[in-house]
Amino acid sequence: MTFENHLSFAQQLDAQDPLRTFRDEFLFPEHGAGPVIYFTGNSLGLQPKGAHAALKQELDDWATFGVEGHFAAKHPWYSYHEELTASTARLVGALEEEVVVMNQLTSNLHFLLVSFYRPKGKRVKILTEQRPFPSDTYAFASQIRFHGLDPDICLVEMRPRAGEHTIRHEDIIARIEELGEELALVCFGGVNFLTGQAFDIAGITAAAHGVGAYAGFDLAHAAGNLHLKLHDSSADFACWCSYKYLNSGPGAVAGAFVHQRHLGQDLPRFAGWWGHDKKERFKMERTFKPMPTAEAWQVSNAPVFTMAIHRVALEQFDRAGMERLRAKSIRLSGYLRWIIEEVSTDHGGLFTIITPKDPAQCGAQLSILVSGDGRSIFKRLTDQGVFCDWREPDVLRMAPVPMYNSFEDVWRFGQALRKAVSGQG
Ligand SMILES: *Cc1c(COP(=O)(O)O)cnc(C)c1O
């Protein structure tokens, strides 16, 4: 579509937006007389207004019932996580038996690596993308050491070609084929946190399987952002957090996916009582009998307080629908891209947008490389009540989130950016 740089144009797009009322369901920090322009939903999503009552319900039920709340609470704590399963499956395009809400992201990555990184003979390597979030690198390296191997040899990171900012899909496939029988696991992000590049989950999985390796994905920046189809992608496993695009609050409970073909199998895992067959869980027998679903990977009982908020957030995703959210996101980020390019052209090509333009290769986030004093531009944006994010030495990241950001936010951001590059703020 063709965009225009006018407030009335942005407001017209908002008026046509079928998701526009969701904005009213969120609490925005204030700056001066109005809400901030919140483009950091890729880092910590905003609070749904319903979170407060949901949390209070659990506190009240605890006060009323004490230990009996496990079964007597409005949402019984014993099976609390089960209330999140259907929404989670819809969110990531999985079968219900393939998903479970548990723990936190890096913990889930570790638990899944225990099952799916099984180095043997020549097959010892993990292939990942360069500069994945450092937590993932620590997890991979420590798992490799846990098997008595050397991360310098076993952890292979892919880089973009010289002079390029993102990784070409054909290069990923070629690298997988080249590593061949040495490859135990390919583990990429769904969306790279720095560049905003989205990877082809099905394509990478097919190539990994082609050489006999497993394929797993860290969907921290993809869950609630992309329209995922995990089951159909055939990926072996995936995990994600819920405080970024999923608006479930700091340190919120995370999610995990294990493909159907691995369920009910005798895979190595670190087990705990919540992964034991629930029909016999309270018999407290010594021999572990895994649940026939992804719940087999649970170790501990459900963290009800963070799940209460997550339930509210997932319910919003159910009402909005990933398909509609993604359709809005493509337009919203498309408008932001157009506005940034206009400001950049007017200032001698100050910005380079490194996030790929192809909607198959990006989500909501745009990452821009700033030539010159980017840090000051970032500071002047912050002073005007714009929330975005600066990564040294030269990357400005921002994510207009389709759940609660508006086209007017994008237009206002453009005005603020124009001021910031002109030295005002
Ligand atoms: C946000 C993020 C994390 C954070 O890990 P936690 O275990 O939730 O603290 C890890 N990996 C990636 C790729 C992320 O984007």
PDB file of N, CA and C in Angstrom, residues 54-149:
ATOM      1  N   ALA A  54      -6.854 -10.936  37.962  1.00  0.00           N
ATOM      2  CA  ALA A  54      -6.506 -12.356  37.859  1.00  0.00           C
ATOM      3  C   ALA A  54      -5.549 -12.760  38.988  1.00  0.00           C
ATOM      4  N   LEU A  55      -4.613 -11.874  39.269  1.00  0.00           N
ATOM      5  CA  LEU A  55      -3.651 -12.147  40.342  1.00  0.00           C
ATOM      6  C   LEU A  55      -4.360 -12.107  41.697  1.00  0.00           C
ATOM      7  N   LYS A  56      -5.253 -11.153  41.851  1.00  0.00           N
ATOM      8  CA  LYS A  56      -5.991 -10.997  43.112  1.00  0.00           C
ATOM      9  C   LYS A  56      -6.849 -12.242  43.378  1.00  0.00           C
ATOM     10  N   GLN A  57      -7.404 -12.797  42.320  1.00  0.00           N
ATOM     11  CA  GLN A  57      -8.218 -14.012  42.465  1.00  0.00           C
ATOM     12  C   GLN A  57      -7.422 -15.113  43.163  1.00  0.00           C
ATOM     13  N   GLU A  58      -6.176 -15.279  42.738  1.00  0.00           N
ATOM     14  CA  GLU A  58      -5.359 -16.353  43.319  1.00  0.00           C
ATOM     15  C   GLU A  58      -4.964 -16.031  44.757  1.00  0.00           C
ATOM     16  N   LEU A  59      -4.669 -14.756  45.020  1.00  0.00           N
ATOM     17  CA  LEU A  59      -4.339 -14.368  46.396  1.00  0.00           C
ATOM     18  C   LEU A  59      -5.552 -14.589  47.299  1.00  0.00           C
ATOM     19  N   ASP A  60      -6.724 -14.216  46.789  1.00  0.00           N
ATOM     20  CA  ASP A  60      -7.955 -14.388  47.571  1.00  0.00           C
ATOM     21  C   ASP A  60      -8.249 -15.872  47.805  1.00  0.00           C
ATOM     22  N   ASP A  61      -8.064 -16.675  46.753  1.00  0.00           N
ATOM     23  CA  ASP A  61      -8.333 -18.112  46.906  1.00  0.00           C
ATOM     24  C   ASP A  61      -7.353 -18.761  47.882  1.00  0.00           C
ATOM     25  N   TRP A  62      -6.146 -18.261  47.883  1.00  0.00           N
ATOM     26  CA  TRP A  62      -5.143 -18.771  48.834  1.00  0.00           C
ATOM     27  C   TRP A  62      -5.583 -18.421  50.262  1.00  0.00           C
ATOM     28  N   ALA A  63      -6.042 -17.161  50.429  1.00  0.00           N
ATOM     29  CA  ALA A  63      -6.503 -16.719  51.750  1.00  0.00           C
ATOM     30  C   ALA A  63      -7.719 -17.540  52.197  1.00  0.00           C
ATOM     31  N   THR A  64      -8.633 -17.796  51.256  1.00  0.00           N
ATOM     32  CA  THR A  64      -9.879 -18.492  51.588  1.00  0.00           C
ATOM     33  C   THR A  64      -9.673 -19.977  51.835  1.00  0.00           C
ATOM     34  N   PHE A  65      -8.871 -20.598  50.988  1.00  0.00           N
ATOM     35  CA  PHE A  65      -8.816 -22.068  50.987  1.00  0.00           C
ATOM     36  C   PHE A  65      -7.536 -22.668  51.569  1.00  0.00           C
ATOM     37  N   GLY A  66      -6.475 -21.875  51.678  1.00  0.00           N
ATOM     38  CA  GLY A  66      -5.209 -22.483  52.087  1.00  0.00           C
ATOM     39  C   GLY A  66      -4.868 -23.629  51.148  1.00  0.00           C
ATOM     40  N   VAL A  67      -4.389 -24.728  51.676  1.00  0.00           N
ATOM     41  CA  VAL A  67      -3.922 -25.850  50.851  1.00  0.00           C
ATOM     42  C   VAL A  67      -5.043 -26.432  49.975  1.00  0.00           C
ATOM     43  N   GLU A  68      -6.271 -26.257  50.406  1.00  0.00           N
ATOM     44  CA  GLU A  68      -7.378 -26.837  49.628  1.00  0.00           C
ATOM     45  C   GLU A  68      -7.559 -26.149  48.284  1.00  0.00           C
ATOM     46  N   GLY A  69      -6.929 -24.977  48.139  1.00  0.00           N
ATOM     47  CA  GLY A  69      -7.003 -24.262  46.862  1.00  0.00           C
ATOM     48  C   GLY A  69      -6.488 -25.096  45.699  1.00  0.00           C
ATOM     49  N   HIS A  70      -5.649 -26.091  45.968  1.00  0.00           N
ATOM     50  CA  HIS A  70      -5.159 -26.951  44.882  1.00  0.00           C
ATOM     51  C   HIS A  70      -6.321 -27.555  44.108  1.00  0.00           C
ATOM     52  N   PHE A  71      -7.429 -27.813  44.822  1.00  0.00           N
ATOM     53  CA  PHE A  71      -8.600 -28.374  44.134  1.00  0.00           C
ATOM     54  C   PHE A  71      -9.823 -27.464  44.216  1.00  0.00           C
ATOM     55  N   ALA A  72      -9.898 -26.609  45.271  1.00  0.00           N
ATOM     56  CA  ALA A  72     -11.109 -25.814  45.502  1.00  0.00           C
ATOM     57  C   ALA A  72     -11.053 -24.415  44.884  1.00  0.00           C
ATOM     58  N   ALA A  73      -9.874 -23.954  44.458  1.00  0.00           N
ATOM     59  CA  ALA A  73      -9.773 -22.610  43.893  1.00  0.00           C
ATOM     60  C   ALA A  73     -10.625 -22.516  42.629  1.00  0.00           C
ATOM     61  N   LYS A  74     -10.990 -21.284  42.254  1.00  0.00           N
ATOM     62  CA  LYS A  74     -11.787 -21.088  41.038  1.00  0.00           C
ATOM     63  C   LYS A  74     -11.088 -21.757  39.847  1.00  0.00           C
ATOM     64  N   HIS A  75      -9.782 -21.519  39.757  1.00  0.00           N
ATOM     65  CA  HIS A  75      -8.967 -22.223  38.760  1.00  0.00           C
ATOM     66  C   HIS A  75      -8.033 -23.126  39.571  1.00  0.00           C
ATOM     67  N   PRO A  76      -8.402 -24.389  39.764  1.00  0.00           N
ATOM     68  CA  PRO A  76      -7.626 -25.239  40.688  1.00  0.00           C
ATOM     69  C   PRO A  76      -6.134 -25.260  40.346  1.00  0.00           C
ATOM     70  N   TRP A  77      -5.323 -25.030  41.378  1.00  0.00           N
ATOM     71  CA  TRP A  77      -3.871 -24.905  41.146  1.00  0.00           C
ATOM     72  C   TRP A  77      -3.256 -26.210  40.661  1.00  0.00           C
ATOM     73  N   TYR A  78      -3.827 -27.321  41.098  1.00  0.00           N
ATOM     74  CA  TYR A  78      -3.291 -28.631  40.735  1.00  0.00           C
ATOM     75  C   TYR A  78      -3.182 -28.790  39.217  1.00  0.00           C
ATOM     76  N   SER A  79      -4.187 -28.288  38.527  1.00  0.00           N
ATOM     77  CA  SER A  79      -4.200 -28.466  37.064  1.00  0.00           C
ATOM     78  C   SER A  79      -4.140 -27.121  36.341  1.00  0.00           C
ATOM     79  N   TYR A  80      -3.603 -26.105  37.020  1.00  0.00           N
ATOM     80  CA  TYR A  80      -3.653 -24.738  36.476  1.00  0.00           C
ATOM     81  C   TYR A  80      -3.079 -24.655  35.060  1.00  0.00           C
ATOM     82  N   HIS A  81      -1.940 -25.294  34.857  1.00  0.00           N
ATOM     83  CA  HIS A  81      -1.265 -25.183  33.554  1.00  0.00           C
ATOM     84  C   HIS A  81      -2.140 -25.736  32.428  1.00  0.00           C
ATOM     85  N   GLU A  82      -3.031 -26.659  32.765  1.00  0.00           N
ATOM     86  CA  GLU A  82      -3.864 -27.259  31.704  1.00  0.00           C
ATOM     87  C   GLU A  82      -4.821 -26.237  31.100  1.00  0.00           C
ATOM     88  N   GLU A  83      -5.170 -25.217  31.884  1.00  0.00           N
ATOM     89  CA  GLU A  83      -6.068 -24.185  31.367  1.00  0.00           C
ATOM     90  C   GLU A  83      -5.378 -23.310  30.311  1.00  0.00           C
ATOM     91  N   LEU A  84      -4.072 -23.430  30.215  1.00  0.00           N
ATOM     92  CA  LEU A  84      -3.329 -22.592  29.272  1.00  0.00           C
ATOM     93  C   LEU A  84      -2.980 -23.351  27.983  1.00  0.00           C
ATOM     94  N   THR A  85      -3.234 -24.637  27.981  1.00  0.00           N
ATOM     95  CA  THR A  85      -2.732 -25.477  26.888  1.00  0.00           C
ATOM     96  C   THR A  85      -3.390 -25.175  25.547  1.00  0.00           C
ATOM     97  N   ALA A  86      -4.723 -25.085  25.514  1.00  0.00           N
ATOM     98  CA  ALA A  86      -5.402 -24.905  24.224  1.00  0.00           C
ATOM     99  C   ALA A  86      -5.005 -23.581  23.571  1.00  0.00           C
ATOM    100  N   SER A  87      -4.964 -22.499  24.365  1.00  0.00           N
ATOM    101  CA  SER A  87      -4.577 -21.191  23.808  1.00  0.00           C
ATOM    102  C   SER A  87      -3.138 -21.221  23.316  1.00  0.00           C
ATOM    103  N   THR A  88      -2.290 -21.884  24.085  1.00  0.00           N
ATOM    104  CA  THR A  88      -0.874 -21.943  23.710  1.00  0.00           C
ATOM    105  C   THR A  88      -0.700 -22.700  22.395  1.00  0.00           C
ATOM    106  N   ALA A  89      -1.431 -23.791  22.257  1.00  0.00           N
ATOM    107  CA  ALA A  89      -1.340 -24.579  21.024  1.00  0.00           C
ATOM    108  C   ALA A  89      -1.778 -23.729  19.822  1.00  0.00           C
ATOM    109  N   ARG A  90      -2.865 -22.972  19.989  1.00  0.00           N
ATOM    110  CA  ARG A  90      -3.318 -22.092  18.885  1.00  0.00           C
ATOM    111  C   ARG A  90      -2.267 -21.040  18.576  1.00  0.00           C
ATOM    112  N   LEU A  91      -1.685 -20.496  19.627  1.00  0.00           N
ATOM    113  CA  LEU A  91      -0.717 -19.403  19.465  1.00  0.00           C
ATOM    114  C   LEU A  91       0.478 -19.807  18.611  1.00  0.00           C
ATOM    115  N   VAL A  92       0.990 -21.010  18.818  1.00  0.00           N
ATOM    116  CA  VAL A  92       2.218 -21.405  18.111  1.00  0.00           C
ATOM    117  C   VAL A  92       1.945 -22.425  17.002  1.00  0.00           C
ATOM    118  N   GLY A  93       0.694 -22.727  16.749  1.00  0.00           N
ATOM    119  CA  GLY A  93       0.368 -23.660  15.672  1.00  0.00           C
ATOM    120  C   GLY A  93       0.801 -25.083  15.992  1.00  0.00           C
ATOM    121  N   ALA A  94       0.375 -25.564  17.159  1.00  0.00           N
ATOM    122  CA  ALA A  94       0.783 -26.906  17.587  1.00  0.00           C
ATOM    123  C   ALA A  94      -0.445 -27.704  17.994  1.00  0.00           C
ATOM    124  N   LEU A  95      -0.270 -28.995  18.169  1.00  0.00           N
ATOM    125  CA  LEU A  95      -1.317 -29.821  18.774  1.00  0.00           C
ATOM    126  C   LEU A  95      -1.257 -29.590  20.286  1.00  0.00           C
ATOM    127  N   GLU A  96      -2.388 -29.762  20.939  1.00  0.00           N
ATOM    128  CA  GLU A  96      -2.393 -29.498  22.393  1.00  0.00           C
ATOM    129  C   GLU A  96      -1.388 -30.372  23.140  1.00  0.00           C
ATOM    130  N   GLU A  97      -1.272 -31.619  22.711  1.00  0.00           N
ATOM    131  CA  GLU A  97      -0.352 -32.508  23.434  1.00  0.00           C
ATOM    132  C   GLU A  97       1.119 -32.108  23.246  1.00  0.00           C
ATOM    133  N   GLU A  98       1.386 -31.228  22.260  1.00  0.00           N
ATOM    134  CA  GLU A  98       2.779 -30.855  21.970  1.00  0.00           C
ATOM    135  C   GLU A  98       3.290 -29.676  22.801  1.00  0.00           C
ATOM    136  N   VAL A  99       2.416 -28.995  23.532  1.00  0.00           N
ATOM    137  CA  VAL A  99       2.873 -27.789  24.244  1.00  0.00           C
ATOM    138  C   VAL A  99       2.640 -27.896  25.745  1.00  0.00           C
ATOM    139  N   VAL A 100       3.464 -27.169  26.460  1.00  0.00           N
ATOM    140  CA  VAL A 100       3.304 -27.073  27.913  1.00  0.00           C
ATOM    141  C   VAL A 100       3.837 -25.710  28.357  1.00  0.00           C
ATOM    142  N   VAL A 101       3.164 -25.136  29.328  1.00  0.00           N
ATOM    143  CA  VAL A 101       3.620 -23.869  29.907  1.00  0.00           C
ATOM    144  C   VAL A 101       4.307 -24.209  31.221  1.00  0.00           C
ATOM    145  N   MET A 102       5.575 -23.822  31.337  1.00  0.00           N
ATOM    146  CA  MET A 102       6.354 -24.200  32.535  1.00  0.00           C
ATOM    147  C   MET A 102       7.638 -23.372  32.635  1.00  0.00           C
ATOM    148  N   ASN A 103       8.186 -23.286  33.802  1.00  0.00           N
ATOM    149  CA  ASN A 103       9.523 -22.719  34.046  1.00  0.00           C
ATOM    150  C   ASN A 103       9.735 -21.362  33.397  1.00  0.00           C
ATOM    151  N   GLN A 104      10.994 -21.138  32.987  1.00  0.00           N
ATOM    152  CA  GLN A 104      11.337 -19.929  32.247  1.00  0.00           C
ATOM    153  C   GLN A 104      12.130 -20.332  31.014  1.00  0.00           C
ATOM    154  N   LEU A 105      12.402 -19.360  30.179  1.00  0.00           N
ATOM    155  CA  LEU A 105      12.922 -19.705  28.859  1.00  0.00           C
ATOM    156  C   LEU A 105      14.240 -20.484  28.882  1.00  0.00           C
ATOM    157  N   THR A 106      15.260 -19.925  29.520  1.00  0.00           N
ATOM    158  CA  THR A 106      16.562 -20.596  29.447  1.00  0.00           C
ATOM    159  C   THR A 106      16.506 -21.949  30.148  1.00  0.00           C
ATOM    160  N   SER A 107      15.705 -22.035  31.227  1.00  0.00           N
ATOM    161  CA  SER A 107      15.530 -23.340  31.895  1.00  0.00           C
ATOM    162  C   SER A 107      14.919 -24.332  30.909  1.00  0.00           C
ATOM    163  N   ASN A 108      13.899 -23.911  30.181  1.00  0.00           N
ATOM    164  CA  ASN A 108      13.279 -24.828  29.219  1.00  0.00           C
ATOM    165  C   ASN A 108      14.258 -25.246  28.131  1.00  0.00           C
ATOM    166  N   LEU A 109      15.079 -24.285  27.681  1.00  0.00           N
ATOM    167  CA  LEU A 109      16.080 -24.625  26.664  1.00  0.00           C
ATOM    168  C   LEU A 109      16.997 -25.728  27.209  1.00  0.00           C
ATOM    169  N   HIS A 110      17.436 -25.577  28.455  1.00  0.00           N
ATOM    170  CA  HIS A 110      18.287 -26.609  29.055  1.00  0.00           C
ATOM    171  C   HIS A 110      17.587 -27.972  29.110  1.00  0.00           C
ATOM    172  N   PHE A 111      16.357 -27.971  29.610  1.00  0.00           N
ATOM    173  CA  PHE A 111      15.645 -29.260  29.740  1.00  0.00           C
ATOM    174  C   PHE A 111      15.470 -29.932  28.375  1.00  0.00           C
ATOM    175  N   LEU A 112      15.219 -29.119  27.351  1.00  0.00           N
ATOM    176  CA  LEU A 112      15.025 -29.694  26.015  1.00  0.00           C
ATOM    177  C   LEU A 112      16.350 -30.148  25.406  1.00  0.00           C
ATOM    178  N   LEU A 113      17.428 -29.412  25.725  1.00  0.00           N
ATOM    179  CA  LEU A 113      18.745 -29.831  25.228  1.00  0.00           C
ATOM    180  C   LEU A 113      19.147 -31.173  25.841  1.00  0.00           C
ATOM    181  N   VAL A 114      18.739 -31.398  27.064  1.00  0.00           N
ATOM    182  CA  VAL A 114      19.044 -32.700  27.701  1.00  0.00           C
ATOM    183  C   VAL A 114      18.482 -33.834  26.838  1.00  0.00           C
ATOM    184  N   SER A 115      17.303 -33.602  26.269  1.00  0.00           N
ATOM    185  CA  SER A 115      16.690 -34.643  25.444  1.00  0.00           C
ATOM    186  C   SER A 115      17.168 -34.625  23.996  1.00  0.00           C
ATOM    187  N   PHE A 116      17.463 -33.450  23.481  1.00  0.00           N
ATOM    188  CA  PHE A 116      17.695 -33.343  22.032  1.00  0.00           C
ATOM    189  C   PHE A 116      19.128 -32.977  21.638  1.00  0.00           C
ATOM    190  N   TYR A 117      19.995 -32.770  22.591  1.00  0.00           N
ATOM    191  CA  TYR A 117      21.417 -32.680  22.242  1.00  0.00           C
ATOM    192  C   TYR A 117      22.088 -33.903  22.845  1.00  0.00           C
ATOM    193  N   ARG A 118      22.244 -34.921  22.016  1.00  0.00           N
ATOM    194  CA  ARG A 118      22.792 -36.202  22.462  1.00  0.00           C
ATOM    195  C   ARG A 118      24.022 -36.531  21.624  1.00  0.00           C
ATOM    196  N   PRO A 119      25.140 -35.827  21.856  1.00  0.00           N
ATOM    197  CA  PRO A 119      26.320 -36.053  21.025  1.00  0.00           C
ATOM    198  C   PRO A 119      26.788 -37.511  21.099  1.00  0.00           C
ATOM    199  N   LYS A 120      27.172 -38.037  19.952  1.00  0.00           N
ATOM    200  CA  LYS A 120      27.576 -39.442  19.901  1.00  0.00           C
ATOM    201  C   LYS A 120      28.547 -39.623  18.741  1.00  0.00           C
ATOM    202  N   GLY A 121      29.684 -40.252  18.975  1.00  0.00           N
ATOM    203  CA  GLY A 121      30.668 -40.497  17.918  1.00  0.00           C
ATOM    204  C   GLY A 121      31.083 -39.176  17.270  1.00  0.00           C
ATOM    205  N   LYS A 122      30.968 -39.107  15.935  1.00  0.00           N
ATOM    206  CA  LYS A 122      31.334 -37.883  15.198  1.00  0.00           C
ATOM    207  C   LYS A 122      30.284 -36.782  15.335  1.00  0.00           C
ATOM    208  N   ARG A 123      29.060 -37.208  15.683  1.00  0.00           N
ATOM    209  CA  ARG A 123      27.931 -36.268  15.654  1.00  0.00           C
ATOM    210  C   ARG A 123      27.862 -35.481  16.966  1.00  0.00           C
ATOM    211  N   VAL A 124      28.585 -34.350  17.017  1.00  0.00           N
ATOM    212  CA  VAL A 124      28.732 -33.634  18.290  1.00  0.00           C
ATOM    213  C   VAL A 124      28.384 -32.142  18.206  1.00  0.00           C
ATOM    214  N   LYS A 125      28.164 -31.622  16.988  1.00  0.00           N
ATOM    215  CA  LYS A 125      28.103 -30.154  16.854  1.00  0.00           C
ATOM    216  C   LYS A 125      26.686 -29.568  16.939  1.00  0.00           C
ATOM    217  N   ILE A 126      26.651 -28.342  17.463  1.00  0.00           N
ATOM    218  CA  ILE A 126      25.419 -27.542  17.466  1.00  0.00           C
ATOM    219  C   ILE A 126      25.658 -26.353  16.522  1.00  0.00           C
ATOM    220  N   LEU A 127      24.742 -26.153  15.588  1.00  0.00           N
ATOM    221  CA  LEU A 127      24.836 -24.978  14.703  1.00  0.00           C
ATOM    222  C   LEU A 127      23.795 -23.959  15.146  1.00  0.00           C
ATOM    223  N   THR A 128      24.236 -22.712  15.341  1.00  0.00           N
ATOM    224  CA  THR A 128      23.314 -21.645  15.736  1.00  0.00           C
ATOM    225  C   THR A 128      23.672 -20.368  14.987  1.00  0.00           C
ATOM    226  N   GLU A 129      22.862 -19.329  15.157  1.00  0.00           N
ATOM    227  CA  GLU A 129      23.192 -18.095  14.452  1.00  0.00           C
ATOM    228  C   GLU A 129      24.108 -17.243  15.306  1.00  0.00           C
ATOM    229  N   GLN A 130      24.905 -16.414  14.636  1.00  0.00           N
ATOM    230  CA  GLN A 130      25.821 -15.532  15.339  1.00  0.00           C
ATOM    231  C   GLN A 130      25.033 -14.575  16.222  1.00  0.00           C
ATOM    232  N   ARG A 131      25.623 -14.269  17.386  1.00  0.00           N
ATOM    233  CA  ARG A 131      24.994 -13.362  18.330  1.00  0.00           C
ATOM    234  C   ARG A 131      23.546 -13.728  18.629  1.00  0.00           C
ATOM    235  N   PRO A 132      23.286 -14.992  18.912  1.00  0.00           N
ATOM    236  CA  PRO A 132      21.962 -15.210  19.473  1.00  0.00           C
ATOM    237  C   PRO A 132      22.020 -14.552  20.844  1.00  0.00           C
ATOM    238  N   PHE A 133      20.929 -14.387  21.481  1.00  0.00           N
ATOM    239  CA  PHE A 133      20.914 -13.810  22.825  1.00  0.00           C
ATOM    240  C   PHE A 133      21.950 -14.563  23.672  1.00  0.00           C
ATOM    241  N   PRO A 134      22.805 -13.874  24.436  1.00  0.00           N
ATOM    242  CA  PRO A 134      23.916 -14.568  25.105  1.00  0.00           C
ATOM    243  C   PRO A 134      23.480 -15.725  25.993  1.00  0.00           C
ATOM    244  N   SER A 135      22.280 -15.655  26.559  1.00  0.00           N
ATOM    245  CA  SER A 135      21.832 -16.735  27.434  1.00  0.00           C
ATOM    246  C   SER A 135      21.851 -18.065  26.677  1.00  0.00           C
ATOM    247  N   ASP A 136      21.460 -18.046  25.414  1.00  0.00           N
ATOM    248  CA  ASP A 136      21.442 -19.275  24.617  1.00  0.00           C
ATOM    249  C   ASP A 136      22.864 -19.805  24.420  1.00  0.00           C
ATOM    250  N   THR A 137      23.792 -18.881  24.177  1.00  0.00           N
ATOM    251  CA  THR A 137      25.187 -19.295  23.991  1.00  0.00           C
ATOM    252  C   THR A 137      25.707 -19.960  25.265  1.00  0.00           C
ATOM    253  N   TYR A 138      25.391 -19.382  26.428  1.00  0.00           N
ATOM    254  CA  TYR A 138      25.821 -19.988  27.692  1.00  0.00           C
ATOM    255  C   TYR A 138      25.201 -21.382  27.848  1.00  0.00           C
ATOM    256  N   ALA A 139      23.931 -21.488  27.477  1.00  0.00           N
ATOM    257  CA  ALA A 139      23.252 -22.788  27.605  1.00  0.00           C
ATOM    258  C   ALA A 139      23.926 -23.824  26.697  1.00  0.00           C
ATOM    259  N   PHE A 140      24.168 -23.460  25.427  1.00  0.00           N
ATOM    260  CA  PHE A 140      24.790 -24.421  24.488  1.00  0.00           C
ATOM    261  C   PHE A 140      26.173 -24.836  24.998  1.00  0.00           C
ATOM    262  N   ALA A 141      26.983 -23.830  25.357  1.00  0.00           N
ATOM    263  CA  ALA A 141      28.367 -24.140  25.764  1.00  0.00           C
ATOM    264  C   ALA A 141      28.384 -25.007  27.018  1.00  0.00           C
ATOM    265  N   SER A 142      27.509 -24.717  27.964  1.00  0.00           N
ATOM    266  CA  SER A 142      27.526 -25.501  29.211  1.00  0.00           C
ATOM    267  C   SER A 142      27.001 -26.920  28.978  1.00  0.00           C
ATOM    268  N   GLN A 143      26.064 -27.072  28.062  1.00  0.00           N
ATOM    269  CA  GLN A 143      25.584 -28.426  27.737  1.00  0.00           C
ATOM    270  C   GLN A 143      26.692 -29.228  27.044  1.00  0.00           C
ATOM    271  N   ILE A 144      27.426 -28.551  26.175  1.00  0.00           N
ATOM    272  CA  ILE A 144      28.526 -29.234  25.481  1.00  0.00           C
ATOM    273  C   ILE A 144      29.562 -29.701  26.507  1.00  0.00           C
ATOM    274  N   ARG A 145      29.902 -28.807  27.444  1.00  0.00           N
ATOM    275  CA  ARG A 145      30.858 -29.179  28.502  1.00  0.00           C
ATOM    276  C   ARG A 145      30.305 -30.290  29.390  1.00  0.00           C
ATOM    277  N   PHE A 146      29.014 -30.248  29.620  1.00  0.00           N
ATOM    278  CA  PHE A 146      28.351 -31.267  30.437  1.00  0.00           C
ATOM    279  C   PHE A 146      28.571 -32.663  29.842  1.00  0.00           C
ATOM    280  N   HIS A 147      28.690 -32.709  28.497  1.00  0.00           N
ATOM    281  CA  HIS A 147      28.963 -33.990  27.834  1.00  0.00           C
ATOM    282  C   HIS A 147      30.466 -34.246  27.697  1.00  0.00           C
ATOM    283  N   GLY A 148      31.291 -33.431  28.381  1.00  0.00           N
ATOM    284  CA  GLY A 148      32.740 -33.626  28.343  1.00  0.00           C
ATOM    285  C   GLY A 148      33.374 -33.183  27.038  1.00  0.00           C
ATOM    286  N   LEU A 149      32.679 -32.313  26.298  1.00  0.00           N
ATOM    287  CA  LEU A 149      33.200 -31.863  25.002  1.00  0.00           C
ATOM    288  C   LEU A 149      33.604 -30.391  25.063  1.00  0.00           C
TER     289      LEU A 149
END
